[in-house]
XYZ file of C-alpha atoms in Angstrom:
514
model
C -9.585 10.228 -33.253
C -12.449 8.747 -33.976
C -14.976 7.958 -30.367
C -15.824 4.167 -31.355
C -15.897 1.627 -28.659
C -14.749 -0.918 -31.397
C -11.823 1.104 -32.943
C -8.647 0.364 -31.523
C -6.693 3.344 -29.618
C -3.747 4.514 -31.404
C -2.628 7.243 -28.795
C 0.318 6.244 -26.785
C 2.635 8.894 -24.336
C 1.863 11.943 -27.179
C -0.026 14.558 -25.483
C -3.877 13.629 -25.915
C -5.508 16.225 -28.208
C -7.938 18.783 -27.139
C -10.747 17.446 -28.652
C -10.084 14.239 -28.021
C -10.219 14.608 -24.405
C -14.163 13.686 -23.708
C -13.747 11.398 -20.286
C -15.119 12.560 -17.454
C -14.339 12.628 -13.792
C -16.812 9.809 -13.096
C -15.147 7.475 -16.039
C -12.354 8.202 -13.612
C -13.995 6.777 -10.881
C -15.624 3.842 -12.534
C -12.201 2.861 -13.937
C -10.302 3.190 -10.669
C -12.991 1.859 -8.765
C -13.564 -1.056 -10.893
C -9.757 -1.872 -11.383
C -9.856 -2.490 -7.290
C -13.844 -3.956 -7.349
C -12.209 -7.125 -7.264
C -11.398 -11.082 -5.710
C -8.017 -9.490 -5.627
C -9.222 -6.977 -2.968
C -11.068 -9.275 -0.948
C -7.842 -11.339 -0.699
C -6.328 -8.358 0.636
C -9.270 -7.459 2.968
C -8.870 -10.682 4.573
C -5.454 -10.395 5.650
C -6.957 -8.486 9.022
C -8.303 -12.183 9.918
C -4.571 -13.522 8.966
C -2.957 -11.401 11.462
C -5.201 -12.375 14.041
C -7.739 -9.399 14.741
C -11.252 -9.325 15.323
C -13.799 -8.506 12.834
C -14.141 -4.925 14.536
C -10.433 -4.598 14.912
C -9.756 -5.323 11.193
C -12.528 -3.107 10.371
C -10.907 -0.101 12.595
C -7.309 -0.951 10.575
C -8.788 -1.417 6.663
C -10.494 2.285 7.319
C -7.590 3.634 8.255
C -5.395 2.502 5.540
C -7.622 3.075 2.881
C -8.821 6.374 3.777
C -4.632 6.964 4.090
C -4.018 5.842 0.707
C -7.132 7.304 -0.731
C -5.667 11.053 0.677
C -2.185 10.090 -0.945
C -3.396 8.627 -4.391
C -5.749 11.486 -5.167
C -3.449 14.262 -5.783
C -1.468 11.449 -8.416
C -4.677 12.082 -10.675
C -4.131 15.473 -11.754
C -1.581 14.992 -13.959
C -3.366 13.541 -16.424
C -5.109 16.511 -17.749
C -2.831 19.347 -16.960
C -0.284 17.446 -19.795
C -2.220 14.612 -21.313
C 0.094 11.781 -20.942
C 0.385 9.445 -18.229
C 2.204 9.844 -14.655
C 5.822 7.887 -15.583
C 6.164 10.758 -18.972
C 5.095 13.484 -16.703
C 7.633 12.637 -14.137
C 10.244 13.905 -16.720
C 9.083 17.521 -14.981
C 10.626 16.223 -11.529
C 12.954 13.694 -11.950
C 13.969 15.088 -15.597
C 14.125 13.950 -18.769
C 15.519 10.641 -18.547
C 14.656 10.157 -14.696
C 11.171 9.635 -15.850
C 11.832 5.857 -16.371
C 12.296 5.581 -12.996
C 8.041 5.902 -13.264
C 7.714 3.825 -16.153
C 9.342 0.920 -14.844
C 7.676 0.948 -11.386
C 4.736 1.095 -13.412
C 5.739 -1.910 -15.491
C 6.924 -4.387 -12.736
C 3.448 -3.232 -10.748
C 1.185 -4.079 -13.473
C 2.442 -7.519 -14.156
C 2.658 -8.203 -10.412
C -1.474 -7.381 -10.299
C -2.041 -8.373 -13.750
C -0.765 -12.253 -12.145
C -2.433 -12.172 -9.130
C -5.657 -10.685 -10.976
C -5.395 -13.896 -13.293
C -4.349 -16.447 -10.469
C -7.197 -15.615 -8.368
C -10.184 -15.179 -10.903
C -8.868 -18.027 -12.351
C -8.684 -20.498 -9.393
C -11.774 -19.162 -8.547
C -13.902 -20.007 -11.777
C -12.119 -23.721 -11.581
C -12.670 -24.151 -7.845
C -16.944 -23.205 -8.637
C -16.987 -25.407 -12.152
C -15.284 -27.936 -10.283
C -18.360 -27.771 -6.922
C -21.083 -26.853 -9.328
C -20.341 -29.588 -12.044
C -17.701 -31.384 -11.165
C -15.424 -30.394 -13.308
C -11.780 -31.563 -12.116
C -8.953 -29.444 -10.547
C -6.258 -30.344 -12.679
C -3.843 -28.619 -14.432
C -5.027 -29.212 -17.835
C -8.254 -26.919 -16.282
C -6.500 -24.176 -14.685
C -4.160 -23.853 -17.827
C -7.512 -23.405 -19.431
C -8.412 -20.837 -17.487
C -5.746 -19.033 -17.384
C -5.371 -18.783 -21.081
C -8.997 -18.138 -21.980
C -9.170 -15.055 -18.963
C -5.835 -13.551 -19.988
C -6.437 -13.828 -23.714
C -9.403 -11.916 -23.266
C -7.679 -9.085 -20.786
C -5.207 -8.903 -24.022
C -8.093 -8.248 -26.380
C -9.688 -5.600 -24.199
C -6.427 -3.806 -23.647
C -5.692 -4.017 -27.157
C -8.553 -2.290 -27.661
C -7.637 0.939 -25.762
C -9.185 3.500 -23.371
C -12.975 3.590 -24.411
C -13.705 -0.433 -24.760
C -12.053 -0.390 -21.050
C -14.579 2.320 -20.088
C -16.924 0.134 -21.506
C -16.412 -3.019 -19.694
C -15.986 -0.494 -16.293
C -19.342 0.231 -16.866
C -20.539 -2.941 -16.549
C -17.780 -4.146 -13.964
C -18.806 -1.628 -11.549
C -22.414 -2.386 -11.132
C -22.416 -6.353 -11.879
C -19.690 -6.878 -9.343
C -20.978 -4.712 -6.460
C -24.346 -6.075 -7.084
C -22.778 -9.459 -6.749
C -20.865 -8.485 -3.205
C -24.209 -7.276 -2.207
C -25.850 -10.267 -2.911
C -22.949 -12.039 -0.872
C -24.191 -10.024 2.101
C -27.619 -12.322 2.088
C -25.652 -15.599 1.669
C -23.325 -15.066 4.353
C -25.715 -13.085 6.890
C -26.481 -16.086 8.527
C -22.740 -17.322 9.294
C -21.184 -13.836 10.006
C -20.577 -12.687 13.472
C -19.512 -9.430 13.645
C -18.407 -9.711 17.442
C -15.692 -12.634 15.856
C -12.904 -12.214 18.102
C -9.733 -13.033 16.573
C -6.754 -14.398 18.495
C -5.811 -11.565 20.794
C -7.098 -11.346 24.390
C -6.535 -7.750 24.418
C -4.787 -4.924 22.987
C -1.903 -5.129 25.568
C -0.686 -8.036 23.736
C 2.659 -7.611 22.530
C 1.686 -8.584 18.867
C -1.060 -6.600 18.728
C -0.368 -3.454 17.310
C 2.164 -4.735 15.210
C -0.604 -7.255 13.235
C -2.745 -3.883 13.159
C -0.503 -1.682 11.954
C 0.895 -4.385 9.265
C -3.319 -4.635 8.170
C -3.535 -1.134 8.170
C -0.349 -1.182 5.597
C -1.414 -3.813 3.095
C -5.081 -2.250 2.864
C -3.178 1.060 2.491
C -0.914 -0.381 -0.229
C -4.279 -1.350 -2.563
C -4.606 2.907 -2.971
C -0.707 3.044 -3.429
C -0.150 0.780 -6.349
C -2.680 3.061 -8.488
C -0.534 6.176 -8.005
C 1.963 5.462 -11.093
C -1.252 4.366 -13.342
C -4.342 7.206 -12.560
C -2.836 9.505 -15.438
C -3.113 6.746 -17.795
C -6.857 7.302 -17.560
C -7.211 10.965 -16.761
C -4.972 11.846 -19.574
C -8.447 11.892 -21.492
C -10.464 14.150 -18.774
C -10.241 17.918 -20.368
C -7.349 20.539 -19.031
C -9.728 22.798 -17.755
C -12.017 20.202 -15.405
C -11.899 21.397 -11.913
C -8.764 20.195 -10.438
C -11.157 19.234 -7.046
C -13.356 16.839 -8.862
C -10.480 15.593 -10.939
C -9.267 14.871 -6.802
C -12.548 13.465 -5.744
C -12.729 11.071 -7.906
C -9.750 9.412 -7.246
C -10.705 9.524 -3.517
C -13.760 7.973 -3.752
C -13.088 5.568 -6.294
C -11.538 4.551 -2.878
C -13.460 4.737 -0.594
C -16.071 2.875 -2.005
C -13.392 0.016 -2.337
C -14.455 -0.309 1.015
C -17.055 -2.735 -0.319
C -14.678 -5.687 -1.019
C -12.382 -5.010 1.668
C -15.028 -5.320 4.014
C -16.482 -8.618 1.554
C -13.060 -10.177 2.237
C -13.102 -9.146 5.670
C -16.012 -10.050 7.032
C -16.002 -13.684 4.797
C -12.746 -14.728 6.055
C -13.928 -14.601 9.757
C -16.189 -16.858 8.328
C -13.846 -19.198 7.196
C -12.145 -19.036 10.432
C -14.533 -20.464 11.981
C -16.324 -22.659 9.809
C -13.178 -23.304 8.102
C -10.315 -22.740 10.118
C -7.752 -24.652 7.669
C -8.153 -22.230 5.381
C -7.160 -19.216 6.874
C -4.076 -21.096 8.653
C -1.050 -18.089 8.154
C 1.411 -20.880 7.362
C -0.842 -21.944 4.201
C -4.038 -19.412 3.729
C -6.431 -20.399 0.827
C -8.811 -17.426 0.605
C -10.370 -18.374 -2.761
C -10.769 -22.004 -1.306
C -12.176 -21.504 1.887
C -14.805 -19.073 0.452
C -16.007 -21.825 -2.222
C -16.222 -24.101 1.192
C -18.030 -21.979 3.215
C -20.272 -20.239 0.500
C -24.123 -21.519 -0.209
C -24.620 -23.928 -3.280
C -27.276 -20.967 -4.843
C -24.522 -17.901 -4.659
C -21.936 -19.830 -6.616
C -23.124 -18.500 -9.674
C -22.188 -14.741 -8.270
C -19.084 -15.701 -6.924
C -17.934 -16.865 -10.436
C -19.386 -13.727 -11.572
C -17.378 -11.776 -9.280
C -13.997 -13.678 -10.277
C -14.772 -13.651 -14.335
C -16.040 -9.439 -13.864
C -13.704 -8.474 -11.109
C -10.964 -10.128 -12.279
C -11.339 -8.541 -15.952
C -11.546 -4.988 -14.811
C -8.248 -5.195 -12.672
C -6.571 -7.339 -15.362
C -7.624 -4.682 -18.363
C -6.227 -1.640 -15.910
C -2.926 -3.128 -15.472
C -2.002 -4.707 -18.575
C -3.079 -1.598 -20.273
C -0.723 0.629 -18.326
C 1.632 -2.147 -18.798
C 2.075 -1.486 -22.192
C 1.459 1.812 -22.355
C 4.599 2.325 -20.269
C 6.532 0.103 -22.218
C 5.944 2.182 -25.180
C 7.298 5.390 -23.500
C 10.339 4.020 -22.510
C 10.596 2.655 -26.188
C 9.065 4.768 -28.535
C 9.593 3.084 -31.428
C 6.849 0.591 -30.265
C 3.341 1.486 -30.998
C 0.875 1.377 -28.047
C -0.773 -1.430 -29.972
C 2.592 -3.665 -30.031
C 4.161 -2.778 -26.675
C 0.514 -4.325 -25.416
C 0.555 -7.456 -27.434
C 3.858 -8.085 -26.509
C 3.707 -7.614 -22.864
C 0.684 -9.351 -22.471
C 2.327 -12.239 -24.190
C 4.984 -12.284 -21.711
C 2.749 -12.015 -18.893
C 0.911 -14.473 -19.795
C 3.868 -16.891 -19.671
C 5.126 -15.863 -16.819
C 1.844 -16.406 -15.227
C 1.724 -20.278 -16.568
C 6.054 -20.482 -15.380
C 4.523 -19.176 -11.512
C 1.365 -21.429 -11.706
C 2.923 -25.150 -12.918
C 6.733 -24.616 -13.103
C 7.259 -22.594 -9.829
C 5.833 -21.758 -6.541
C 5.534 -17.597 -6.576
C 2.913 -17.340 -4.896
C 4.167 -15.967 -1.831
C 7.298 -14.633 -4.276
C 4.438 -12.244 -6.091
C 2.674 -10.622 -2.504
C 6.392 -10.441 -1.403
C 7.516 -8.649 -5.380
C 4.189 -6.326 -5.014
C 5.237 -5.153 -1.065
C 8.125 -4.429 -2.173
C 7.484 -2.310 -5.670
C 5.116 -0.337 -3.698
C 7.725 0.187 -0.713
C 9.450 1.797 -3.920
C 6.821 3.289 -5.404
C 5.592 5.070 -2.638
C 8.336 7.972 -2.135
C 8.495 8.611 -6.428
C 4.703 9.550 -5.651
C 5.712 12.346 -2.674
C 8.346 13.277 -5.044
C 5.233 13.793 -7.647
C 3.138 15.314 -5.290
C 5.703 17.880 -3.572
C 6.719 18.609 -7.211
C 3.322 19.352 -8.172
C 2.888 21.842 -5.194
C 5.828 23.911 -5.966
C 5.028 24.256 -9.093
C 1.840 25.772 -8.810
C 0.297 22.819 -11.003
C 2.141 24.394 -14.093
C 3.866 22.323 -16.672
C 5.162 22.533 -20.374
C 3.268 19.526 -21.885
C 6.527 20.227 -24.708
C 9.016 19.913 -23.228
C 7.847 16.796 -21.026
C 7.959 14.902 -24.415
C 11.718 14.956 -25.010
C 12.384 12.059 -23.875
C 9.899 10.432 -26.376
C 11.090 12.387 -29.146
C 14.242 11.131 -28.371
C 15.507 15.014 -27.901
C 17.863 16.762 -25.668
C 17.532 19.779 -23.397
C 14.179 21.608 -22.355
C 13.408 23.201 -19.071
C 13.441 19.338 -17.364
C 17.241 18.863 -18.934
C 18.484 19.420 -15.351
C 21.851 17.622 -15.228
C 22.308 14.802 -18.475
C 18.471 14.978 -18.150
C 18.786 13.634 -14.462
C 17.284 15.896 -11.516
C 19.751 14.675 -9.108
C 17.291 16.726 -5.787
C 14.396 14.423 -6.868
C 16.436 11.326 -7.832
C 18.186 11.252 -4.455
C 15.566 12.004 -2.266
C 12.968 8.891 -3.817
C 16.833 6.436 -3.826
C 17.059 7.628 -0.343
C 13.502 6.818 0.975
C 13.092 3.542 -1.018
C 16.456 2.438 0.049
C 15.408 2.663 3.955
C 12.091 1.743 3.095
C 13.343 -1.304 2.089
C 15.898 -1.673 4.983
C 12.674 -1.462 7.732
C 10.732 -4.304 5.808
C 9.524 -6.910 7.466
C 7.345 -9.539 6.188
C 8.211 -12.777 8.310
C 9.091 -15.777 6.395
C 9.433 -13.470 2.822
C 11.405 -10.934 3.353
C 13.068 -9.000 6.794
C 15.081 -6.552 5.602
C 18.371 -5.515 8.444
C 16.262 -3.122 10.168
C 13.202 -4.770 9.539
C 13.038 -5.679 13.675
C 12.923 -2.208 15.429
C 9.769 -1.943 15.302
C 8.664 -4.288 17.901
C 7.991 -7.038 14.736
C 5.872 -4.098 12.859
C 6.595 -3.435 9.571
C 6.960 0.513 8.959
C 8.738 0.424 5.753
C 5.994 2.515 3.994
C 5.806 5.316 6.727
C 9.627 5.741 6.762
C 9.735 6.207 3.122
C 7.102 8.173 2.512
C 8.365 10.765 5.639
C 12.001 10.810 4.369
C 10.975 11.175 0.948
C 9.255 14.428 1.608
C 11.535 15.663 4.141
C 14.413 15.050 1.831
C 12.715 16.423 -1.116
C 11.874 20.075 0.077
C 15.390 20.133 2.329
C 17.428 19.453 -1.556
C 14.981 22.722 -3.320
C 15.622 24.567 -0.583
C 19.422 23.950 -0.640
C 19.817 23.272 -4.477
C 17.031 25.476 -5.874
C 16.072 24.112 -9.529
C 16.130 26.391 -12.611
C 13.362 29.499 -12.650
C 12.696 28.269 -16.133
C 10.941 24.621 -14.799
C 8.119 27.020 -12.362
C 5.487 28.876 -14.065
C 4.607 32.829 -14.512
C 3.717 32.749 -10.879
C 7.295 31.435 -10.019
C 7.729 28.899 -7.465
C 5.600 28.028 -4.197
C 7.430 27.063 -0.695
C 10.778 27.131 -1.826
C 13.749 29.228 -3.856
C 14.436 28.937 -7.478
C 17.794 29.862 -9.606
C 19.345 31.997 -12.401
C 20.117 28.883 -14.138
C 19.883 28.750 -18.126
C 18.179 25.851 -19.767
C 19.484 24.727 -22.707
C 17.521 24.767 -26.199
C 15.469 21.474 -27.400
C 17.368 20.000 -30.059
C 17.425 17.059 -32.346
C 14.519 14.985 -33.090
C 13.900 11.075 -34.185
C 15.182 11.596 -37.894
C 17.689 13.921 -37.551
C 19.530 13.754 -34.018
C 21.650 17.233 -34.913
C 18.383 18.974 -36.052
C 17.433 22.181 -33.252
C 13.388 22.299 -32.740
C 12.277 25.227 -31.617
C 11.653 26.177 -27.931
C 9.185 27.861 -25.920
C 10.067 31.577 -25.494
C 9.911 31.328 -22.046
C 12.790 28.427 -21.774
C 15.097 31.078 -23.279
């Protein structure tokens, strides 16, 4: 395949060649990082100032979560390069051959859930500045506009493929942090870092729930990367150490800290300059920070929405359709793209003038990554157990529209894995609690704290290992070394057979599998 920015990417789920595989870990990091470099972020990074902590206290809970969800994400990037497909296809090794949509649907809903709010915010944004800076009205005719012109050009870039995303990274990474920098200088003298939120003291009743709930929704910006890093790393070499293949994902992060904090430390800002703005019954980030920002730094901030808002835009719509054109292959990578994009598109113009979804979307992402969450300790445990060994081959049936394969299982389900992540995101979803969204019947025994993603993520991986330890899988699935932590079977896997033309017509399988 040829290494021009300007060629568009034919690859879709196929294993990525050998010597096509030129990324690096630090392409890993700029995508991830830029992806999350965003408004979208800051939004998030204000919620802190929502639930009614102090700059220090918010500070305390966005480290926390991020540094959790950094440790959980990081392991999701090695599958990438040991197969060279993304995460949903290589969940066929776990969840088996058809289980694997189970990853390429949470991967679809997650993207156009981001993909929205990436468009609704940069968008409101740019209108909101055009509108202060030259008075440019806030109508609908102008956010339409918007909308089209910033998602029309996500689609292009997506359409493009891997290395024009890399690309506009690049650029995203240092033009956007440079810009949150900058933001530092126009906001120094209006931030008070000793802001002290709503709550006399810790002993308050609602305290730890509003800073454990922080602590969640920073950890859940980490979380909803998990079923997308292996669309990127799928291009990093096999033989890259799997530590800086790790670190990369971890820092990408970590340094996310930089608009967490931006949104952090700007909406205690608003909350006191403000204070309409940041009311929980009605907050309008984006809004307050065009009120409270310097006329000379508007220029950056629509920087930061137009840059920021591309790079997370271009990461989700292009896992978008990459998914899509797993789950059906007779749609080229190319097409499953155009035709996603088109819908999400729409469905971004339906939420912004026909409907009200705002609060619908945050309440749709919580819950997708309440979901999403236990598939990815499911991935991990797998991954563990297995040594790190996989047979790119046989991961591919499902593509191929085969049958049978070491990850044939049961009907090409792996019941162990399938019922521990429907276990876990079942009760996740039963201890949810996001007043005035969604409580789910449990959602109160917490003391008002929502510990839907703890639960899951606990069960999931006490559930997992408890089924392989009961219900060993096949010795076929581990690799020469045999299996790690737990017991494996005598089990015979059945031969790979038929193929897209002929459905009757055997392929041959790997010695091994026999």
């Amino acid at each position: 395949m040829s290494t021009a920015i300007t060629e568009i990417e034919t690859y879709g789920v196929e294993r990525i060649p050998d010597e096509d595989r030129s990324a690096r870990p630090l392409d890993l990091f700029r995508l991830a990082f830029g992806g999350a470099n965003t408004f979208a972020t800051c939004v998030l990074g204000a919620f802190p100032v929502l639930f009614g902590l102090s700059f220090l206290q918010g500070l305390a809970a966005t480290v926390l979560g991020l540094v959790a969800g950094a440790l959980l994400l990081a392991p999701m990037a090695l599958f990438g390069p040991v197969n060279g497909t993304n995460n949903a296809v290589s969940s066929s090794a776990h969840l088996g051959v058809h289980g694997r949509i189970v990853g390429s649907f949470l991967s679809l809903l997650t993207a156009v859930a981001f993909f929205s709010i990436s468009v609704w915010s940069s968008g409101d944004a740019l209108v909101g500045g055009a509108h202060r800076l030259a008075g440019v009205p806030e109508s609908g005719p102008a956010y339409g506009l918007a909308y089209a012109l910033f998602g029309g050009l996500v689609l292009i870039v997506c359409l493009y493929g891997f290395r024009f995303m890399l690309l506009v990274n690049k650029v995203a990474v240092v033009a956007a942090s440079a810009m949150f920098v900058l933001g530092a200088f126009a906001f120094a003298g209006d931030f008070d870092p000793g802001y002290a939120g709503s709550f006399t003291s810790t002993g308050d009743p609602l305290f730890w729930p509003s800073f454990v709930g922080a602590a969640l929704i920073v950890l859940a910006n980490p979380v909803s990367f998990g079923a997308f890093l292996g669309d990127w790393s799928r291009y990093i070499p096999a033989g890259t150490p799997r530590r800086r293949v790790m670190g990369a994902a971890f820092l990408a992060q970590l340094a996310t800290l930089l608009p967490f904090v931006f949104g952090l430390a700007t909406a205690s800002v608003i909350a006191e300059k403000a204070a309409r703005y940041v009311d929980p019954a009605a907050p309008n980030y984006v809004g307050g920070l065009l009120a409270v920002s310097p006329g000379w730094y508007f220029l950056p901030l629509c920087l930061i929405a137009l840059i920021g808002g591309l790079s997370t835009g271009t990461t989700a719509l292009y896992g978008t359709g990459l998914d899509f054109s797993s789950v059906f292959p007779r749609f080229s990578r190319v097409q499953a793209t155009l035709f996603i994009g088109v819908l999400s598109i729409a469905f971004i113009f339906a939420g912004r003038f026909a409907l009200n979804l705002t609060q619908s979307i945050s309440t749709f992402a919580t819950l997708i990554i309440t979901c999403t969450a236990p598939w990815m300790v499911v991935m991990i445990l797998g991954y563990v157990t297995r040594r790190g060994w996989y047979d790119a081959d046989a991961i591919q049936v499902f593509n191929r529209r085969q049958r049978g394969g070491r990850y044939w299982f049961t009907h090409g389900w792996n019941w162990r894995a399938m019922a521990a992540w429907l276990l876990s995101a079942a009760l996740g979803l039963l201890f949810t609690n996001l007043p005035g969204q969604f409580v789910g019947p449990l959602g109160g025994l917490a003391g008002g704290a929502d510990i839907s993603l703890p639960v899951g993520l606990v069960l999931a991986a006490v559930s997992y290992l408890l089924l392989l330890a009961v219900f060993p899988e096949p010795r076929a699935v581990y690799g020469p070394d045999g299996p790690r932590f737990v017991r494996a079977s005598a089990a015979e896997v059945p031969p790979i057979v038929g193929d897209d033309s002929d459905p009757e017509a055997p392929t041959e399988v790997p010695a091994t599998a026999r």
